[in-house]
Coordinates of C-alpha atoms in Angstrom, one line a residue:
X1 CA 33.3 14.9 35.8
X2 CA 30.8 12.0 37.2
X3 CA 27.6 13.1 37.4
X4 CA 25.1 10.3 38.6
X5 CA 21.5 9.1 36.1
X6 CA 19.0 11.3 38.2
X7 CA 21.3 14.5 37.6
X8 CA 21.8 13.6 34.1
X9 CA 18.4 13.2 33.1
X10 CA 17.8 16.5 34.5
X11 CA 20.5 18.5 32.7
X12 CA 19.5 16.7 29.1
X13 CA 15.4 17.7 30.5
X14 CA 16.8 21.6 30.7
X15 CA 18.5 22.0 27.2
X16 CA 15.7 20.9 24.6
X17 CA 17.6 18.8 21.9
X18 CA 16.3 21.2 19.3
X19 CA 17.7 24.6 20.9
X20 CA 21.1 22.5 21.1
X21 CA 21.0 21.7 17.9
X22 CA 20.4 25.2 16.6
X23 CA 22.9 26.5 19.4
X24 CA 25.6 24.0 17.6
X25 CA 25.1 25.9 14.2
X26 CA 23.2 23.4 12.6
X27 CA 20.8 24.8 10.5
X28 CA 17.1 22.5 11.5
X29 CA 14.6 22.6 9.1
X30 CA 11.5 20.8 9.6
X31 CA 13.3 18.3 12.3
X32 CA 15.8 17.8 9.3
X33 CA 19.5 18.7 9.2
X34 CA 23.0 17.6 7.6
X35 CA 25.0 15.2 8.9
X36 CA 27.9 16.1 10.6
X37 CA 29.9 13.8 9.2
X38 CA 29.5 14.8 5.5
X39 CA 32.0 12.8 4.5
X40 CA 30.3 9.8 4.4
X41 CA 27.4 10.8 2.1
X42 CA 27.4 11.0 -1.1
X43 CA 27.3 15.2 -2.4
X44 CA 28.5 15.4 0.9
X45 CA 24.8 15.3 2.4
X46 CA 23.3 17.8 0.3
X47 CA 20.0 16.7 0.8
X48 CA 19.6 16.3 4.9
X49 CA 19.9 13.0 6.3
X50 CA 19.2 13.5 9.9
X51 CA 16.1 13.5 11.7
X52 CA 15.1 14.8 15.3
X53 CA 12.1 14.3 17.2
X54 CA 12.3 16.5 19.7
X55 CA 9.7 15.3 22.2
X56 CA 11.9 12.1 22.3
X57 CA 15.0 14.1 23.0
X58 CA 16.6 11.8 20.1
X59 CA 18.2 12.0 16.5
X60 CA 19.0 9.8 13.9
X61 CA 21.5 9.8 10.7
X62 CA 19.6 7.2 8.1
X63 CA 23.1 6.9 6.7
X64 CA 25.6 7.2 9.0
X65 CA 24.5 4.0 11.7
X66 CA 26.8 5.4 14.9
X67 CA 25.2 9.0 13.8
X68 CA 22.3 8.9 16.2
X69 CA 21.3 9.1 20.2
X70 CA 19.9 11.9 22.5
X71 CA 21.7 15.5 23.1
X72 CA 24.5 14.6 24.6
X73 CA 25.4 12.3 21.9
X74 CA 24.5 15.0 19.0
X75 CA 27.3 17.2 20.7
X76 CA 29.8 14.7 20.9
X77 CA 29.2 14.0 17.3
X78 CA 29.2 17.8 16.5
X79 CA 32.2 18.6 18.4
X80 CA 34.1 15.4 18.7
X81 CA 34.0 15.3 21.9
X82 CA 34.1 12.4 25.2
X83 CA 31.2 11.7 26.8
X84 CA 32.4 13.7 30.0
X85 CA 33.5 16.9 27.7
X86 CA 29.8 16.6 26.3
X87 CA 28.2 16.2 29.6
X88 CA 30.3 19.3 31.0
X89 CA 30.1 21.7 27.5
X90 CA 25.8 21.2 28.4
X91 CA 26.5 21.6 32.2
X92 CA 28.3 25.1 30.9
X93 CA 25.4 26.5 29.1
X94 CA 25.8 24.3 25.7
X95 CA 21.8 25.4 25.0
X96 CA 20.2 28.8 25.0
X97 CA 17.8 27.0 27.2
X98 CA 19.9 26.2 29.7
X99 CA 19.9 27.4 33.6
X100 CA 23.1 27.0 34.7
X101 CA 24.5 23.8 36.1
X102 CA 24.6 21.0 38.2
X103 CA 24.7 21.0 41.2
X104 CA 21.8 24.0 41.7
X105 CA 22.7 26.7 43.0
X106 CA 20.5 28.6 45.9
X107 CA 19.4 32.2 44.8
X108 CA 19.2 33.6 41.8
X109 CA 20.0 31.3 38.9
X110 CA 23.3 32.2 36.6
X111 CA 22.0 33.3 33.2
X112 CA 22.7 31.0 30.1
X113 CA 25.4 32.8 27.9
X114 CA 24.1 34.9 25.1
X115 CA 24.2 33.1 21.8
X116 CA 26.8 34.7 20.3
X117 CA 29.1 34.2 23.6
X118 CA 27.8 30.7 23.3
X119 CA 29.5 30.4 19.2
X120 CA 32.8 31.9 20.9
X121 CA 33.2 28.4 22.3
X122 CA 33.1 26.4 19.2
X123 CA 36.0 27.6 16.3
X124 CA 34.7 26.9 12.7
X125 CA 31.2 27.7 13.5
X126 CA 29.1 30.4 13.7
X127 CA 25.6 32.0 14.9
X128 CA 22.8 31.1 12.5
X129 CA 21.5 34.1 11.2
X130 CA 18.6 35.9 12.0
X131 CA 15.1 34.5 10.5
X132 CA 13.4 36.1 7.8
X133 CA 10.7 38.4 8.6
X134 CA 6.9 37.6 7.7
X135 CA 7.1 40.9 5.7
X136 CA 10.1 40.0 4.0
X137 CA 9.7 39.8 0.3
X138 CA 12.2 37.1 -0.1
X139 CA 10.1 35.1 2.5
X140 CA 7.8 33.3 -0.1
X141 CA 10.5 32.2 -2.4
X142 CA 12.8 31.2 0.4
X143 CA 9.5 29.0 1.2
X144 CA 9.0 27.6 -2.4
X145 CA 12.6 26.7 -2.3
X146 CA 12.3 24.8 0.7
X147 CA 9.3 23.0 -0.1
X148 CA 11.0 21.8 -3.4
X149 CA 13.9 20.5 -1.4
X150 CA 11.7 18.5 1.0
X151 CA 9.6 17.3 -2.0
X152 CA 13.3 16.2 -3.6
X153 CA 13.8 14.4 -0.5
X154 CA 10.8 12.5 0.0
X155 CA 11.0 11.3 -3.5
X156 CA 14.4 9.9 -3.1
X157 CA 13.5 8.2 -0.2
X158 CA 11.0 6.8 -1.6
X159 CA 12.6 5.5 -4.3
X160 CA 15.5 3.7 -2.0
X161 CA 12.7 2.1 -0.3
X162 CA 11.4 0.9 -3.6
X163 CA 13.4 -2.5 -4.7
X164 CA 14.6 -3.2 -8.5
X165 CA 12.2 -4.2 -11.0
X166 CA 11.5 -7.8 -10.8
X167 CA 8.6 -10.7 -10.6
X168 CA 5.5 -9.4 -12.8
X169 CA 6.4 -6.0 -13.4
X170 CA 9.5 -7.6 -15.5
X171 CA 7.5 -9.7 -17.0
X172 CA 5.2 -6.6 -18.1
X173 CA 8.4 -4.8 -19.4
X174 CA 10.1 -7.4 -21.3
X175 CA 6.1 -8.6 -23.2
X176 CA 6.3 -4.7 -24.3
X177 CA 10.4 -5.3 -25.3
X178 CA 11.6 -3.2 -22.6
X179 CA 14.5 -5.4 -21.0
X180 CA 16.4 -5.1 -17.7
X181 CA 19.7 -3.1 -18.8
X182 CA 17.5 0.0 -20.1
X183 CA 15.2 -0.4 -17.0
X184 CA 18.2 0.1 -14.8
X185 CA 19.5 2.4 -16.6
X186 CA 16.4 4.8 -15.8
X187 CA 16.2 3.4 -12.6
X188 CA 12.8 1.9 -12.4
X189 CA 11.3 0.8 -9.6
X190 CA 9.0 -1.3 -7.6
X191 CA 6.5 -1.1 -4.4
X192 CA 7.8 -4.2 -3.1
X193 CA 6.4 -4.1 0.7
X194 CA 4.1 -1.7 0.7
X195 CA 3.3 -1.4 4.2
X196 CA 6.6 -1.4 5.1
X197 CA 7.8 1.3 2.7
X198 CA 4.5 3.5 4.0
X199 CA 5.5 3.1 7.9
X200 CA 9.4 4.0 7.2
X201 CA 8.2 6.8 4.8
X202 CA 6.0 8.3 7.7
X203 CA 9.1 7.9 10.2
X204 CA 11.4 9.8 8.3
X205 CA 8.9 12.9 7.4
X206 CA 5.7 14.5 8.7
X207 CA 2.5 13.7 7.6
X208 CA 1.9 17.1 5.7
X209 CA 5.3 17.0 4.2
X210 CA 4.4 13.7 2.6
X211 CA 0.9 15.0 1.3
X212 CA 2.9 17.9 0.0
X213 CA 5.3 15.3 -1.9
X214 CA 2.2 13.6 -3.3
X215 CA 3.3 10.5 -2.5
X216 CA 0.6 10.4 0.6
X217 CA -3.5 11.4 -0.5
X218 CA -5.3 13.1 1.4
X219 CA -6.4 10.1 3.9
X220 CA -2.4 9.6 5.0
X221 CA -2.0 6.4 2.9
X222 CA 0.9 5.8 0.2
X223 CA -0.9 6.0 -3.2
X224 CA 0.8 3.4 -5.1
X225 CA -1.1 0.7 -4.3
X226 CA -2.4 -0.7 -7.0
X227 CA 0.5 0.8 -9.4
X228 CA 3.4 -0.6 -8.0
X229 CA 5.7 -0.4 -11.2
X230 CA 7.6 3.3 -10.7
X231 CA 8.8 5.5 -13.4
X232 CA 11.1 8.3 -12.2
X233 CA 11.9 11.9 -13.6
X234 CA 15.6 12.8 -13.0
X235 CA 16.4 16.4 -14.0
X236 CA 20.0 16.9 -15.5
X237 CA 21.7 16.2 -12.1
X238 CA 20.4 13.2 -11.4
X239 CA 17.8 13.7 -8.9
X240 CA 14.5 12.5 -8.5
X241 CA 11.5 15.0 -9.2
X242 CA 8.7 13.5 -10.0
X243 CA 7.5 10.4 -11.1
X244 CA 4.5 8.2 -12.3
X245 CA 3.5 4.8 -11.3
X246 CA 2.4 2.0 -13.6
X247 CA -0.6 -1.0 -13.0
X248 CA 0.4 -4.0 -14.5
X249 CA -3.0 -5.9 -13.6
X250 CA -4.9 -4.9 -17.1
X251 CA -7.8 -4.5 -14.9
X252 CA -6.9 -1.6 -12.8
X253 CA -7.9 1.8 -14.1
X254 CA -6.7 4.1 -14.7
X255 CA -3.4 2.5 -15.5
X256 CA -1.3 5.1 -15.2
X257 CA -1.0 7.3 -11.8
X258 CA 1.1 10.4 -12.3
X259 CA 2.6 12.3 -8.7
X260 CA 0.0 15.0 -7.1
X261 CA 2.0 18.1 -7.8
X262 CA 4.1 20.0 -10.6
X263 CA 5.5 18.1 -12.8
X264 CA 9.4 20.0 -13.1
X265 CA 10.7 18.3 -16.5
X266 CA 10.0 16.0 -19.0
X267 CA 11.3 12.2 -18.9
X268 CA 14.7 11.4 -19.1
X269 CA 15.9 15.3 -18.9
X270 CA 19.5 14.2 -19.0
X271 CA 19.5 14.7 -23.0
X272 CA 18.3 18.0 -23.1
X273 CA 21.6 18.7 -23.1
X274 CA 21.9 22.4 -24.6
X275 CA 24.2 20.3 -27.4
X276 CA 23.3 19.9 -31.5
X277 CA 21.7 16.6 -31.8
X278 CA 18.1 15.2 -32.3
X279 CA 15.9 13.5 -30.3
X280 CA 12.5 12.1 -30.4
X281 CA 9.4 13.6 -27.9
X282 CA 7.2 10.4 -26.7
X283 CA 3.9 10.6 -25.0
X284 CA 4.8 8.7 -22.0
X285 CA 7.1 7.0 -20.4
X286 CA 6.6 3.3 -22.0
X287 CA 6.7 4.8 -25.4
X288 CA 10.4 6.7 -24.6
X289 CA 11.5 3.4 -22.8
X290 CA 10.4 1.6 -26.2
X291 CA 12.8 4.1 -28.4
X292 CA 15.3 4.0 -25.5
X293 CA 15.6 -0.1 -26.1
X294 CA 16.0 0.3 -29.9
X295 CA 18.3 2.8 -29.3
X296 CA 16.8 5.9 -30.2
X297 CA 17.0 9.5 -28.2
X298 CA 14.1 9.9 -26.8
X299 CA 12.2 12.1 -23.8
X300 CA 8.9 12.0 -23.2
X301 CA 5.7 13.8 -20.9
X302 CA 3.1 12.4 -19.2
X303 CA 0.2 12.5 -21.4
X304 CA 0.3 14.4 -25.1
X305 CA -1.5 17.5 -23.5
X306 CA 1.1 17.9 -20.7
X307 CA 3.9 19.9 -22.7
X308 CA 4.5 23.5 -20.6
X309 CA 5.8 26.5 -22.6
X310 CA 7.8 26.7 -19.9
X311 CA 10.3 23.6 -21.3
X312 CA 10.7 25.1 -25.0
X313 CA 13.7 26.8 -24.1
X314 CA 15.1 22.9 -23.1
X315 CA 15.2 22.2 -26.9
X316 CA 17.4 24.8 -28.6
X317 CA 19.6 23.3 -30.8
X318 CA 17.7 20.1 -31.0
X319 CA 15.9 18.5 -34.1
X320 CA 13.0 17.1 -32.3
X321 CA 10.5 14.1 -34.1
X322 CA 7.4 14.9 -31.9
X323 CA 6.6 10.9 -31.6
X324 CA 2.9 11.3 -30.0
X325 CA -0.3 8.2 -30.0
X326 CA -1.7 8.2 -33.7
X327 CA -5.3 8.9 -31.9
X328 CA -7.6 12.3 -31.5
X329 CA -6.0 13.4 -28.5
X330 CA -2.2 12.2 -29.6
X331 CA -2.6 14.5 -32.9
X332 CA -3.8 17.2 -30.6
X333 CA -1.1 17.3 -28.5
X334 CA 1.3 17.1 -31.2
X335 CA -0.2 19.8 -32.7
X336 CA -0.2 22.8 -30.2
X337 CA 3.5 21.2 -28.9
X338 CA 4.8 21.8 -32.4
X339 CA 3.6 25.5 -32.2
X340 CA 5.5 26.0 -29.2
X341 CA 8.9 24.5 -30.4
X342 CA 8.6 26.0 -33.6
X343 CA 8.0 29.7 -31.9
X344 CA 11.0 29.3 -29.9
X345 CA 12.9 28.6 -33.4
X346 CA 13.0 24.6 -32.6
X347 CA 13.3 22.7 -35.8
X348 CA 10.4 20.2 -35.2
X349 CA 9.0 17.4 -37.1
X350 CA 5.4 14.9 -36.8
X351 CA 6.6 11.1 -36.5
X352 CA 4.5 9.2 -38.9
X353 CA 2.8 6.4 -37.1
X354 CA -0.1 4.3 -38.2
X355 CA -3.3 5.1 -37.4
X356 CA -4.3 3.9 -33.7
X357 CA -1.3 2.9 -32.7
X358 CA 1.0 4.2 -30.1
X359 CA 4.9 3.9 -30.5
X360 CA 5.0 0.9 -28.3
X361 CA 2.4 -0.9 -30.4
X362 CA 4.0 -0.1 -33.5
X363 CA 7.6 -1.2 -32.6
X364 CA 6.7 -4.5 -31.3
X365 CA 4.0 -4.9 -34.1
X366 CA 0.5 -5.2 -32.1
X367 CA -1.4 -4.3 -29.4

């Protein structure tokens, strides 16, 4: 089938790239979807990968680098199909947008095949189902799930924007004893160029969805700025939930910034294992990277007040050393944290550290 730029144009201008795209069973969520070529991702694409504009007409794998182009090519790479077959499985009615084909023809226009005629075409796939009505009491859960999904993705996006810690945020870590093998090992992370990482970050999502992520204030800028050393939480999969981001410039305050948003887990989630064992609870992430180094157990929280009921039940069958700052609020924290494990039957413990110091400070003997 040859049909000539002008008619082609024309076709692709009558079948919306997003209607395709639904019509080809691939389930589009916020411009998002997975590839079709799973097999090249790692979790087989469990987390979306591709992106479509649809006033461009285009699409774009950011894994997969032939995974990409306008409709035509997203049916060739759904169906694995030639060019010409792609061109002629639109002409046919490959979009429930579609009015007929090319050439026109004079009177009354055929009518584009129903939807479910339209899946009859295409073995191995079927119809998406029907959406979720406003009054549906699953609706707002279905919602919160998908918000924590896109949240998920921004974050990890982020972070493989983000370049391994180097320069003078390794220098910061290895003056407070915290050395390269157990900052890879959590994964840290630096803003290296951070105008570059904002303008990818704001091609691959929308502006709301990265506000929503807290990664992006309220003004549409990235936050990290001025705290360009980046702590990640993992939850016991592996993947990124929230994180905080260091200063290093003693001058900036404050010197921590933790993520907008809920905060999902404590630090380094992995060893809450549901196994016998103990651990140590830090205030912090420095102060559980300072335990991790002298090879100690350790998770932490962000801040000694931050410890939700909610995570009790993450601590059965551990012997936890609550390892909180020897100051006001530190004691404080440890206190009313304590009560919690204890009520969920937790056998819990108050570290001893001197007076004023934090675990950090104590471990490498200063301030």
């Amino acid at each position: 089938m040859v049909v000539d730029k002008p008619e082609l144009e024309a076709l692709k201008s009558r079948h919306p790239i997003l209607s395709v795209a639904r019509d080809l069973g691939l389930e589009v969520q916020h411009n998002r979807f997975r590839c079709p070529h799973p097999e090249g991702h790692s979790h087989g694409d469990r987390t979306p990968s591709v992106t479509l504009w649809p006033e461009r007409g285009f699409f774009k794998c950011w894994v997969c680098d032939n995974v990409k182009g306008d409709v035509i090519d997203l049916i060739r790479a759904v169906k694995g199909l030639g060019f010409s077959e792609a061109v002629d499985f639109l002409n046919r009615g490959g979009g429930r947008t579609g009015h007929g084909s090319v050439p026109h023809h004079h009177g009354a226009q055929p009518a584009a095949p129903a939807q479910t005629e339209l899946f009859r075409e295409m073995p191995g796939l079927t119809a998406p189902a029907a959406q979720t009505s406003i009054n549906d009491p699953n609706r707002s859960a279905a919602w919160d799930m998908e918000s924590d999904q896109r949240r998920r993705q921004c974050l990890e996006s982020f972070l493989s924007l983000c370049v391994e810690v180097r320069g003078k945020a390794a220098s910061w870590l290895r003056k407070r004893r915290i050395f390269q093998k157990t900052w890879a090992t959590q994964r840290l992370r630096t803003v290296g160029d951070y105008g570059a990482v904002s303008d990818l970050l704001s091609t691959r999502f929308l502006p709301a969805q990265l506000r929503d992520s807290g990664l992006f204030n309220a003004e549409g800028h990235l936050r990290f700025y001025r705290h360009p050393l980046i702590l990640p939480y993992f939850d016991a999969q592996g993947e990124a939930v929230y994180l905080q981001a260091r200063a290093i410039d003693p001058e900036i305050k404050p010197k921590e910034l933790s993520l907008a948003g809920p905060i999902p887990c404590p630090y380094n989630a992995r060893l809450l294992d549901g196994e016998p064992g103990h651990l140590y609870l830090c205030e912090g992430v420095i102060d559980t990277l300072t335990l991790l180094e002298a090879g100690f157990p350790a998770v932490g929280i962000p801040g000694a007040a931050n410890f939700k009921p909610a995570w009790t039940a993450m601590f059965r069958k551990k012997s936890v050393y609550v390892a909180f700052d020897a100051d006001a609020a530190g004691e404080a924290g440890a206190t009313k944290t304590i009560a919690l494990l204890s009520a969920e039957g937790v056998e819990t413990h108050r570290l001893a550290i001197p007076a004023g110091k934090d675990i950090n400070d104590w471990l490498r003997g200063g301030r």
